[in-house]
Amino acid sequence: MRRPEHVDTPPERPLRNDPAPPAMRLASTGTILHGVSVGEVLGVSTLADARLIAGGDGLGRIVQRLNVMEVPDILAWVKPHELLLTTGYPLRNTPQSLDRLVTDLDERGLAALAIKLGRYLDELPGEMVEQADRLGFPLILLPNDVGFDDILNQVLTDILNRQAAILARTEEAHRALVQIVLAGGGMREVTAEVAGLLRVAVGAIDASGHFLAAAGEAPQVARLREINAPGRTPAQPSGNGHHASVPIVAGGHHHGRIAAYSVHGTLTPSDVGILERAATVAALVITKQEAVTAVESKYRADFLRDVLTGRGGLRVAERAQAFGWDLERPVSVMVAEIDPDAEERPLQDRMCAAWQASVRKHDPRGAVAGFSHEVVAIVGASADPARVARDALAGISDGTFSTGLSRVASGVDSLPGAYNQALKAARVGRQLHGAGAVAHFDELGVYRLLSLVSDTDELHSFVRETLGPLASDDDAENADLRRTLQALLETNLNVAETARRLHFHYNTLRYRIGKLERLLGNFTEDAHLRLNLTLALHVLRMRGI
C-alpha cells in the first residue's frame, strides 16, 4: 500500500469577493498565503457536474493544496487548507465511522472532502451529512466520469494563476513605494500611495500611538484614528468595515505600525500583503530619518559643548539661531545626569527625547543636546526650569536622572559659568537627596561654597587634619563614630535627643562623647572646633563630587 498522493501548491490568499475569508494575520510572518475558495473550486469546468452535498457555510474555506485519499490512515497525512479527493475505497469497510471522519478532518483544518459514490460507497451516512452541515465542512459529490488528474491540473492552474496575479500586484505596489523613497518622499507620500492602491484609509503610527501621517477619505481616516487611539488594542474588525495593521520594524526595534481601515469591504490578506510591503518601506523611511537626525544631533551637541566650555568662537548667537535657539536673552542652564545603576545607552536616548519634548513645550526657542552621559538644556529666564525638569523626569518610566539648575546667565559669555553651576548642583543634589533630585545652585547652602573650591586635595587635607583617624574607613568603628558625631552636631550637643535618635542608652552616648573628645579635642566647649568638624563632615558627604 503506498502513501496517499500529495500535491502541494504555493500558498495563496483569498480574493475580495470570497464569501468568508479566513482570519486576518495581524503581524507579518514573512510568508504570503494564497489560495482559492471552495466555492471557486466548484466553478472550474471539470467540476461543472459536481454537487455540494453538505457544509454550504464553508464555501469560503481556502484551498491551497490537493490530496488523494487512498489509505485508511489518511489523517496522518492531511494538511490544513487541503481539498481531499477520494473514491471511497478506504472507507468501504467502515461506513459507521464516517461521521467521525468529518470531525477529524475539520479539526485538522481541511478545506473540503470531495468523493465519488457508486463504486465503493453507494451513499454517505446521514450522520456524516448532518455533522458536515453542523461544522460548515463542505462535502462534494464528484461526477464519476472526471479523473482526479483533470481536477488536480485545473485547480492547481487556477491557484498558480491567482498567485501570479496577486504577486504581480504586490510587486507593483512595492516598486511604487520604493520609488517614493528614492525620490525623497516620506510617510505622507507612502500612506497616500497605499490608500490609493487599496482605496482605504491608511495611517502610519509611531510606537507611542501617535499618527505620523494618514491618507484616504476623511470619514474613514477619522474612524482609523479612533480605532488606533492610544490605549486601544487595534487590528480587529470593527464597525461597518474592517481594520488591519502590520508592525514597522527596523534594526530590530519596533517603530510603530501601518494600519488600514475599509468601510466599503473586507480587507483581504492580499491587501495585508501590500501593507506589509508598505511597512518595509516605512522602515526605510524611519531609518533614513534616524540617520539624518543622528547627524544633526551630533552637530548640535558639538556646537553646544563648545559654547558651554568657552570655545564657541565668533558669531555664536547667529549659529545658534540656525538650530532655532535664542542664546542672546537671559537664560538658565540645566544639566541632567543619569543616576548610577541605570542602563546608560537606552536611557540616554529616551532621556534626551523627554528633555526635547519638555523644552519644546515650555520654551520653543530653548536649546537641548545630549552629551556622553548627560543632557544639557538652556531655557529662557521666563520659563520655570524646575517645572521643565519635572516634566522631563515624568517622561521617563524606567530610570531616573538628577538635575541641576544654574543661576540666570545674562549672555553667551556667561554660559560656561552657568553650566558649571548646574553640573555641581546636579551632583551635590544627588548626594544630598538621592536619585531623581532636582537641585538649584543657589539652594545648596554651604555645599555651594564647598563645591566652588577647585583644589580638592586641599579639601581632603582639611578633612584629615580635622577628623584625624575618623577621616578613613580603615576601622569599621570609624563610620559609627562619625554618625554619632554628626547627630551630636545636628542636635547642638543635646545628649538626650541624640541618644533618642541613635537608640543609645544615655550612658553609652556619654561614653562615646568622651572617646570622640579624646580623638578630636574638646569640641563640646570649642565652638570653632565644632564648625570645623561640621565642615569636614560635609566635605566627606560630598565625596566623589
XYZ file of C-alpha atoms in Angstrom:
545
model
C 0.000 0.000 0.000
C 1.534 3.280 -0.984
C 1.242 6.617 0.706
C -1.517 8.969 -0.383
C -0.543 11.073 -3.329
C 0.051 14.597 -2.061
C 0.126 17.688 -4.251
C 1.488 20.869 -2.662
C 0.919 24.292 -4.147
C 2.400 27.634 -3.186
C 0.113 29.159 -0.513
C -2.346 31.878 -1.547
C -4.758 34.498 -0.199
C -8.489 34.780 -0.982
C -9.945 37.412 -3.299
C -12.031 40.319 -2.112
C -15.279 38.608 -3.192
C -14.752 35.395 -1.196
C -17.851 34.627 0.907
C -15.948 34.250 4.176
C -12.193 34.920 4.105
C -10.031 33.414 6.850
C -8.972 35.308 9.947
C -6.645 38.223 9.299
C -2.977 37.904 10.243
C -2.143 40.805 12.487
C 1.604 40.676 12.074
C 3.939 39.830 9.239
C 5.364 36.306 9.318
C 7.340 36.643 6.121
C 5.032 34.132 4.349
C 2.465 35.143 1.729
C -0.560 32.813 1.733
C -2.545 32.467 -1.499
C -5.425 30.164 -2.426
C -8.893 29.880 -3.909
C -12.124 29.321 -2.052
C -14.066 26.054 -2.150
C -16.854 27.940 -3.923
C -14.434 28.960 -6.680
C -13.138 25.397 -6.990
C -16.699 24.259 -7.729
C -16.763 26.757 -10.587
C -13.986 25.109 -12.648
C -15.112 23.300 -15.784
C -14.051 19.804 -14.658
C -16.380 20.133 -11.661
C -19.314 21.552 -13.601
C -21.407 18.500 -12.690
C -20.162 18.268 -9.091
C -22.759 18.755 -6.388
C -22.457 20.164 -2.872
C -23.972 17.624 -0.502
C -23.430 19.415 2.822
C -21.454 22.158 4.559
C -22.622 25.112 2.476
C -21.476 27.509 5.196
C -17.893 26.519 4.462
C -17.706 27.554 0.818
C -15.378 30.366 1.812
C -12.734 27.931 3.109
C -9.438 28.374 1.295
C -7.903 25.608 -0.831
C -4.118 25.749 -1.045
C -3.320 22.083 -1.675
C -4.927 18.939 -3.080
C -4.572 15.416 -1.734
C -5.880 11.994 -2.809
C -7.181 9.634 -0.146
C -6.189 6.009 -0.838
C -5.409 4.546 2.584
C -7.409 4.324 5.815
C -4.823 6.248 7.883
C -5.169 9.408 5.779
C -5.382 11.572 8.929
C -1.636 11.192 9.366
C -1.004 12.880 6.005
C -3.567 15.640 5.584
C -2.623 19.289 5.978
C -4.624 22.480 6.582
C -6.356 24.077 3.572
C -6.375 20.855 1.552
C -9.070 19.637 -0.804
C -9.181 15.893 -0.227
C -10.264 13.713 -3.194
C -11.377 10.088 -2.716
C -13.233 7.254 -4.425
C -14.361 5.989 -1.039
C -12.205 2.857 -1.320
C -10.562 3.222 2.106
C -13.975 3.842 3.677
C -15.853 0.898 2.223
C -15.468 -1.306 5.313
C -16.074 1.361 7.986
C -19.195 3.346 6.976
C -20.195 3.647 10.628
C -17.156 5.906 11.331
C -17.694 8.388 8.514
C -19.360 10.997 10.752
C -16.275 10.912 12.988
C -14.067 11.306 9.903
C -15.678 14.652 9.118
C -14.936 15.889 12.633
C -11.318 14.730 12.454
C -10.743 16.365 9.065
C -12.333 19.599 10.220
C -10.129 19.691 13.339
C -7.066 19.419 11.097
C -8.147 22.462 9.098
C -9.055 20.611 5.907
C -10.857 22.760 3.345
C -13.299 20.149 1.950
C -13.824 16.481 1.089
C -14.766 15.515 -2.485
C -15.928 11.914 -3.010
C -17.097 9.650 -5.842
C -20.030 7.378 -5.000
C -21.286 4.196 -6.640
C -18.145 2.118 -6.934
C -17.155 1.520 -3.301
C -19.794 3.540 -1.414
C -23.369 3.793 -2.596
C -24.253 6.725 -0.333
C -22.986 8.763 2.580
C -24.494 8.122 6.009
C -26.997 10.712 7.174
C -24.955 11.278 10.341
C -21.969 12.269 8.213
C -24.012 14.769 6.208
C -25.566 16.227 9.364
C -22.167 16.572 11.033
C -20.739 18.323 7.939
C -23.622 20.808 7.974
C -23.105 21.496 11.666
C -19.397 22.146 11.162
C -19.736 24.035 7.875
C -17.427 21.419 6.317
C -18.107 21.102 2.567
C -18.874 17.604 1.251
C -18.750 17.492 -2.544
C -20.140 14.697 -4.752
C -17.836 14.251 -7.758
C -19.049 13.108 -11.190
C -17.850 9.593 -11.966
C -16.565 10.462 -15.453
C -13.983 13.023 -14.231
C -10.466 11.872 -13.404
C -8.592 13.087 -10.376
C -5.706 14.193 -12.595
C -8.015 16.562 -14.513
C -9.241 18.084 -11.244
C -5.687 18.404 -9.917
C -4.399 20.092 -13.065
C -7.212 22.596 -13.390
C -7.408 23.591 -9.734
C -3.624 23.872 -9.481
C -3.606 26.066 -12.584
C -6.209 28.378 -11.040
C -4.220 28.606 -7.811
C -0.977 29.366 -9.627
C -2.652 31.983 -11.828
C -4.180 33.587 -8.762
C -0.820 33.583 -7.033
C 0.881 35.142 -10.041
C -1.714 37.907 -10.269
C -1.545 38.709 -6.563
C 2.252 38.653 -6.513
C 2.354 40.915 -9.566
C 0.032 43.356 -7.803
C 2.143 43.248 -4.652
C 5.394 43.722 -6.556
C 3.941 46.658 -8.462
C 2.946 48.268 -5.178
C 6.407 47.593 -3.760
C 8.134 49.225 -6.739
C 5.906 52.283 -6.465
C 6.638 52.608 -2.751
C 10.383 52.197 -3.182
C 10.332 54.843 -5.908
C 8.721 57.234 -3.433
C 11.617 56.740 -1.006
C 14.214 57.110 -3.752
C 12.559 60.374 -4.795
C 12.880 61.711 -1.241
C 9.310 61.064 -0.122
C 8.299 60.329 3.448
C 5.464 58.838 5.465
C 2.892 61.194 3.968
C 3.650 60.019 0.430
C 3.811 56.341 1.463
C 0.402 56.403 3.135
C -1.120 58.321 0.211
C 0.188 55.719 -2.269
C -1.171 52.766 -0.279
C -4.510 54.499 0.286
C -4.811 54.993 -3.463
C -3.893 51.394 -4.275
C -6.274 49.807 -1.783
C -8.925 52.565 -1.774
C -8.945 52.585 2.023
C -7.776 54.854 4.820
C -4.126 54.267 5.715
C -2.111 55.655 8.619
C 1.473 55.447 9.842
C 1.529 55.299 13.655
C 4.603 55.587 15.874
C 5.428 53.330 18.820
C 3.612 55.627 21.265
C 0.377 55.504 19.258
C 0.576 58.924 17.598
C -0.151 59.319 13.887
C 2.812 60.326 11.747
C 0.729 60.558 8.572
C -2.673 59.467 7.250
C -4.420 59.402 3.886
C -7.807 58.403 2.469
C -11.394 59.578 2.673
C -11.968 61.838 5.657
C -14.665 59.672 7.366
C -12.512 56.555 7.043
C -9.438 58.377 8.322
C -11.431 59.588 11.329
C -12.547 56.029 12.038
C -8.972 54.779 11.631
C -7.759 57.337 14.179
C -10.498 56.270 16.573
C -9.617 52.579 16.302
C -5.909 53.293 16.794
C -6.265 55.820 19.603
C -3.564 55.384 22.302
C -4.613 52.782 24.834
C -6.804 50.803 22.445
C -5.941 47.390 21.009
C -6.047 47.731 17.218
C -6.200 45.267 14.319
C -9.668 43.836 14.957
C -12.638 44.069 12.571
C -14.739 46.962 13.732
C -17.872 48.882 12.758
C -19.137 48.597 9.177
C -15.727 47.879 7.670
C -12.575 46.043 8.508
C -9.268 47.028 10.018
C -5.759 45.579 9.827
C -2.282 46.650 10.857
C 1.272 45.375 10.468
C 4.342 46.358 12.508
C 7.143 48.617 11.326
C 10.420 47.019 12.362
C 13.865 48.445 11.617
C 17.180 47.464 13.132
C 15.461 45.012 15.445
C 13.378 47.795 17.021
C 9.627 48.251 16.843
C 8.912 51.722 15.463
C 5.116 51.589 15.191
C 2.742 50.189 12.595
C 0.976 50.758 9.301
C -2.797 50.490 9.726
C -5.666 50.465 7.247
C -9.430 50.744 7.570
C -12.048 49.999 4.912
C -15.695 50.882 5.268
C -16.606 49.543 1.817
C -15.486 45.935 2.079
C -13.263 43.371 3.744
C -9.521 43.894 3.702
C -8.147 40.728 2.128
C -4.883 39.047 3.053
C -3.639 40.279 -0.316
C -4.287 43.818 0.895
C -2.446 42.987 4.092
C 0.460 41.813 1.946
C 0.653 45.284 0.413
C 0.501 46.779 3.909
C 3.480 44.586 4.817
C 5.416 45.963 1.846
C 4.436 49.461 2.945
C 5.702 48.691 6.455
C 9.048 47.601 4.984
C 9.305 50.840 3.022
C 8.224 52.809 6.096
C 11.104 51.150 7.974
C 13.447 52.516 5.283
C 11.967 55.986 5.731
C 12.424 55.788 9.507
C 15.982 54.516 9.163
C 16.818 57.375 6.837
C 15.221 59.916 9.169
C 17.082 58.467 12.150
C 20.376 58.718 10.294
C 19.719 62.363 9.439
C 18.587 63.071 12.995
C 21.699 61.420 14.424
C 23.968 63.618 12.308
C 22.022 66.754 13.214
C 22.077 65.801 16.897
C 25.843 65.365 16.783
C 26.299 68.810 15.216
C 24.031 70.377 17.844
C 25.793 68.587 20.692
C 29.276 69.512 19.427
C 28.312 73.150 18.992
C 26.640 73.429 22.406
C 29.573 71.697 24.100
C 31.915 74.269 22.559
C 29.684 77.108 23.768
C 29.492 75.741 27.320
C 33.245 75.271 27.528
C 34.009 78.750 26.167
C 35.203 77.557 22.743
C 32.219 78.706 20.724
C 34.211 81.197 18.690
C 32.672 84.118 16.822
C 29.027 84.662 15.934
C 27.779 82.107 18.454
C 24.321 83.699 18.636
C 23.913 83.615 14.858
C 24.980 79.987 14.613
C 22.592 79.112 17.442
C 19.709 80.655 15.516
C 20.341 78.129 12.722
C 19.270 75.454 15.217
C 16.281 77.523 16.363
C 17.983 78.540 19.640
C 17.995 82.003 21.199
C 21.089 82.392 23.398
C 21.213 86.197 23.456
C 18.478 86.584 26.090
C 18.797 85.853 29.839
C 18.727 82.073 30.220
C 19.156 79.280 32.751
C 21.249 76.173 32.171
C 20.056 72.740 33.296
C 22.157 69.587 33.452
C 20.551 66.147 33.789
C 22.859 63.268 34.720
C 21.818 59.622 34.633
C 21.726 58.159 38.131
C 24.010 55.188 38.899
C 22.910 51.595 38.225
C 20.919 52.583 35.106
C 21.407 51.117 31.622
C 23.036 54.231 30.279
C 22.711 53.943 26.490
C 18.987 53.123 26.156
C 18.101 55.553 28.954
C 20.276 58.292 27.431
C 18.262 58.231 24.195
C 14.905 58.307 25.974
C 16.116 60.966 28.410
C 17.208 63.223 25.539
C 13.812 62.758 23.834
C 11.988 63.558 27.103
C 14.010 66.759 27.585
C 13.423 67.852 23.992
C 9.675 67.385 24.418
C 9.636 69.273 27.719
C 11.745 72.195 26.459
C 9.676 72.403 23.274
C 6.580 72.668 25.446
C 7.861 75.379 27.803
C 10.301 77.286 25.585
C 10.334 76.568 21.817
C 13.490 78.685 21.449
C 15.356 76.711 24.105
C 18.369 74.509 23.361
C 18.735 70.792 24.125
C 21.656 68.467 23.398
C 22.775 65.083 24.654
C 26.378 64.527 25.689
C 28.057 61.237 26.555
C 26.310 60.733 29.918
C 24.190 63.830 30.392
C 21.636 66.082 28.736
C 22.038 69.856 28.795
C 19.143 72.248 28.281
C 19.105 76.049 28.083
C 15.787 77.856 28.574
C 14.781 81.478 28.839
C 14.611 83.134 32.246
C 10.829 83.459 31.886
C 10.414 79.652 31.896
C 10.280 77.745 35.172
C 13.349 75.467 34.990
C 12.193 73.298 37.894
C 8.921 72.594 36.096
C 10.765 71.837 32.857
C 12.928 69.340 34.755
C 9.935 67.677 36.440
C 8.096 67.290 33.121
C 11.193 65.728 31.563
C 11.584 63.339 34.500
C 7.902 62.377 34.193
C 8.562 61.318 30.583
C 10.895 58.517 31.719
C 9.325 55.415 33.242
C 12.256 53.011 33.535
C 15.089 55.077 35.015
C 15.973 58.291 36.817
C 18.324 61.206 36.408
C 19.336 64.005 38.738
C 19.052 67.584 37.533
C 20.990 70.702 38.453
C 19.768 74.239 37.757
C 22.034 77.264 37.355
C 21.575 80.927 38.134
C 20.310 83.137 35.311
C 23.054 83.848 32.772
C 22.979 87.249 31.093
C 24.562 86.266 27.790
C 26.632 83.801 25.799
C 29.814 84.661 27.706
C 28.134 83.675 30.992
C 27.034 80.231 29.791
C 30.234 78.337 30.750
C 29.917 79.513 34.367
C 26.210 78.690 34.425
C 26.941 75.217 33.033
C 29.433 74.522 35.838
C 26.876 75.697 38.405
C 24.217 73.352 37.014
C 26.657 70.450 36.856
C 27.661 70.926 40.506
C 24.044 71.316 41.564
C 23.141 68.013 39.862
C 25.941 66.116 41.565
C 25.545 67.669 45.006
C 21.769 67.307 44.802
C 22.090 63.584 44.134
C 24.457 63.211 47.112
C 22.091 65.075 49.420
C 18.672 63.938 48.198
C 19.247 60.714 46.275
C 18.369 59.654 42.731
C 15.978 61.858 40.761
C 16.854 65.013 42.713
C 16.234 68.463 41.228
C 18.579 70.996 42.865
C 19.198 74.689 42.228
C 22.710 76.002 42.666
C 21.543 78.789 44.999
C 19.814 76.254 47.292
C 22.906 74.204 48.083
C 23.878 76.301 51.100
C 27.333 75.510 52.462
C 27.703 72.789 49.843
C 27.620 75.512 47.197
C 30.646 77.150 48.824
C 32.476 73.860 49.175
C 31.768 72.962 45.548
C 33.453 76.198 44.455
C 36.773 75.062 45.939
C 38.663 73.839 42.911
C 41.576 72.376 44.883
C 40.110 69.062 46.056
C 43.452 67.989 47.536
C 43.234 70.922 49.943
C 39.715 69.842 50.943
C 40.832 66.284 51.654
C 43.798 67.592 53.622
C 41.425 69.720 55.720
C 39.283 66.614 56.415
C 42.278 64.540 57.523
C 43.591 67.306 59.781
C 40.190 67.931 61.373
C 38.827 64.397 61.772
C 42.114 62.582 62.279
C 41.631 58.783 62.244
C 37.890 59.229 61.705
C 38.572 60.524 58.180
C 39.156 56.994 56.873
C 37.158 53.785 56.920
C 40.091 51.553 57.789
C 38.338 50.651 61.021
C 34.630 49.720 60.912
C 34.099 51.710 64.110
C 35.080 54.971 62.401
C 31.861 55.260 60.405
C 29.835 54.551 63.538
C 31.662 57.275 65.478
C 31.209 59.762 62.634
C 27.482 59.054 62.674
C 27.408 59.764 66.409
C 29.364 62.998 65.916
C 27.028 64.068 63.109
C 23.962 63.538 65.297
C 25.515 65.474 68.195
C 26.327 68.466 65.973
C 22.861 68.416 64.367
C 21.166 68.488 67.799
C 23.500 71.210 69.097
C 25.037 68.753 71.603
C 21.672 67.764 73.092
C 22.663 64.432 74.626
C 19.144 63.224 75.394
C 17.872 63.957 71.837
C 20.968 62.388 70.262
C 20.538 59.228 72.356
C 16.912 59.016 71.254
C 17.823 59.415 67.549
C 20.561 56.820 67.679
C 18.643 54.476 70.012
C 21.524 54.561 72.531
C 21.386 54.420 76.284
C 22.278 57.788 77.840
C 25.397 56.398 79.499
C 26.506 54.731 76.264
C 26.326 58.070 74.488
C 28.257 59.785 77.296
C 30.979 57.150 76.867
C 31.106 57.785 73.110
C 31.352 61.553 73.604
C 34.379 61.017 75.811
C 36.006 58.816 73.183
C 35.303 61.415 70.450
C 36.859 64.182 72.528
C 39.976 62.102 73.100
C 40.289 61.698 69.293
C 39.196 65.162 68.130
C 39.622 67.577 71.036
C 37.216 69.306 73.403
C 34.569 70.089 70.781
C 31.792 70.297 73.372
C 33.388 73.503 74.671
C 35.039 74.854 71.495
C 32.532 76.357 69.008
C 35.258 76.972 66.428
C 36.221 73.288 66.517
C 32.571 72.295 66.130
C 32.367 74.453 62.962
C 35.474 72.775 61.536
C 34.101 69.336 62.350
C 30.804 70.204 60.691
C 32.531 71.393 57.514
C 34.757 68.300 57.441
C 31.725 66.019 57.678
C 30.083 67.984 54.837
C 33.147 67.501 52.656
C 33.088 63.760 53.371
C 29.427 63.668 52.412
C 30.356 65.282 49.100
C 32.984 62.612 48.415
C 33.164 61.868 44.687
C 31.767 65.255 43.654
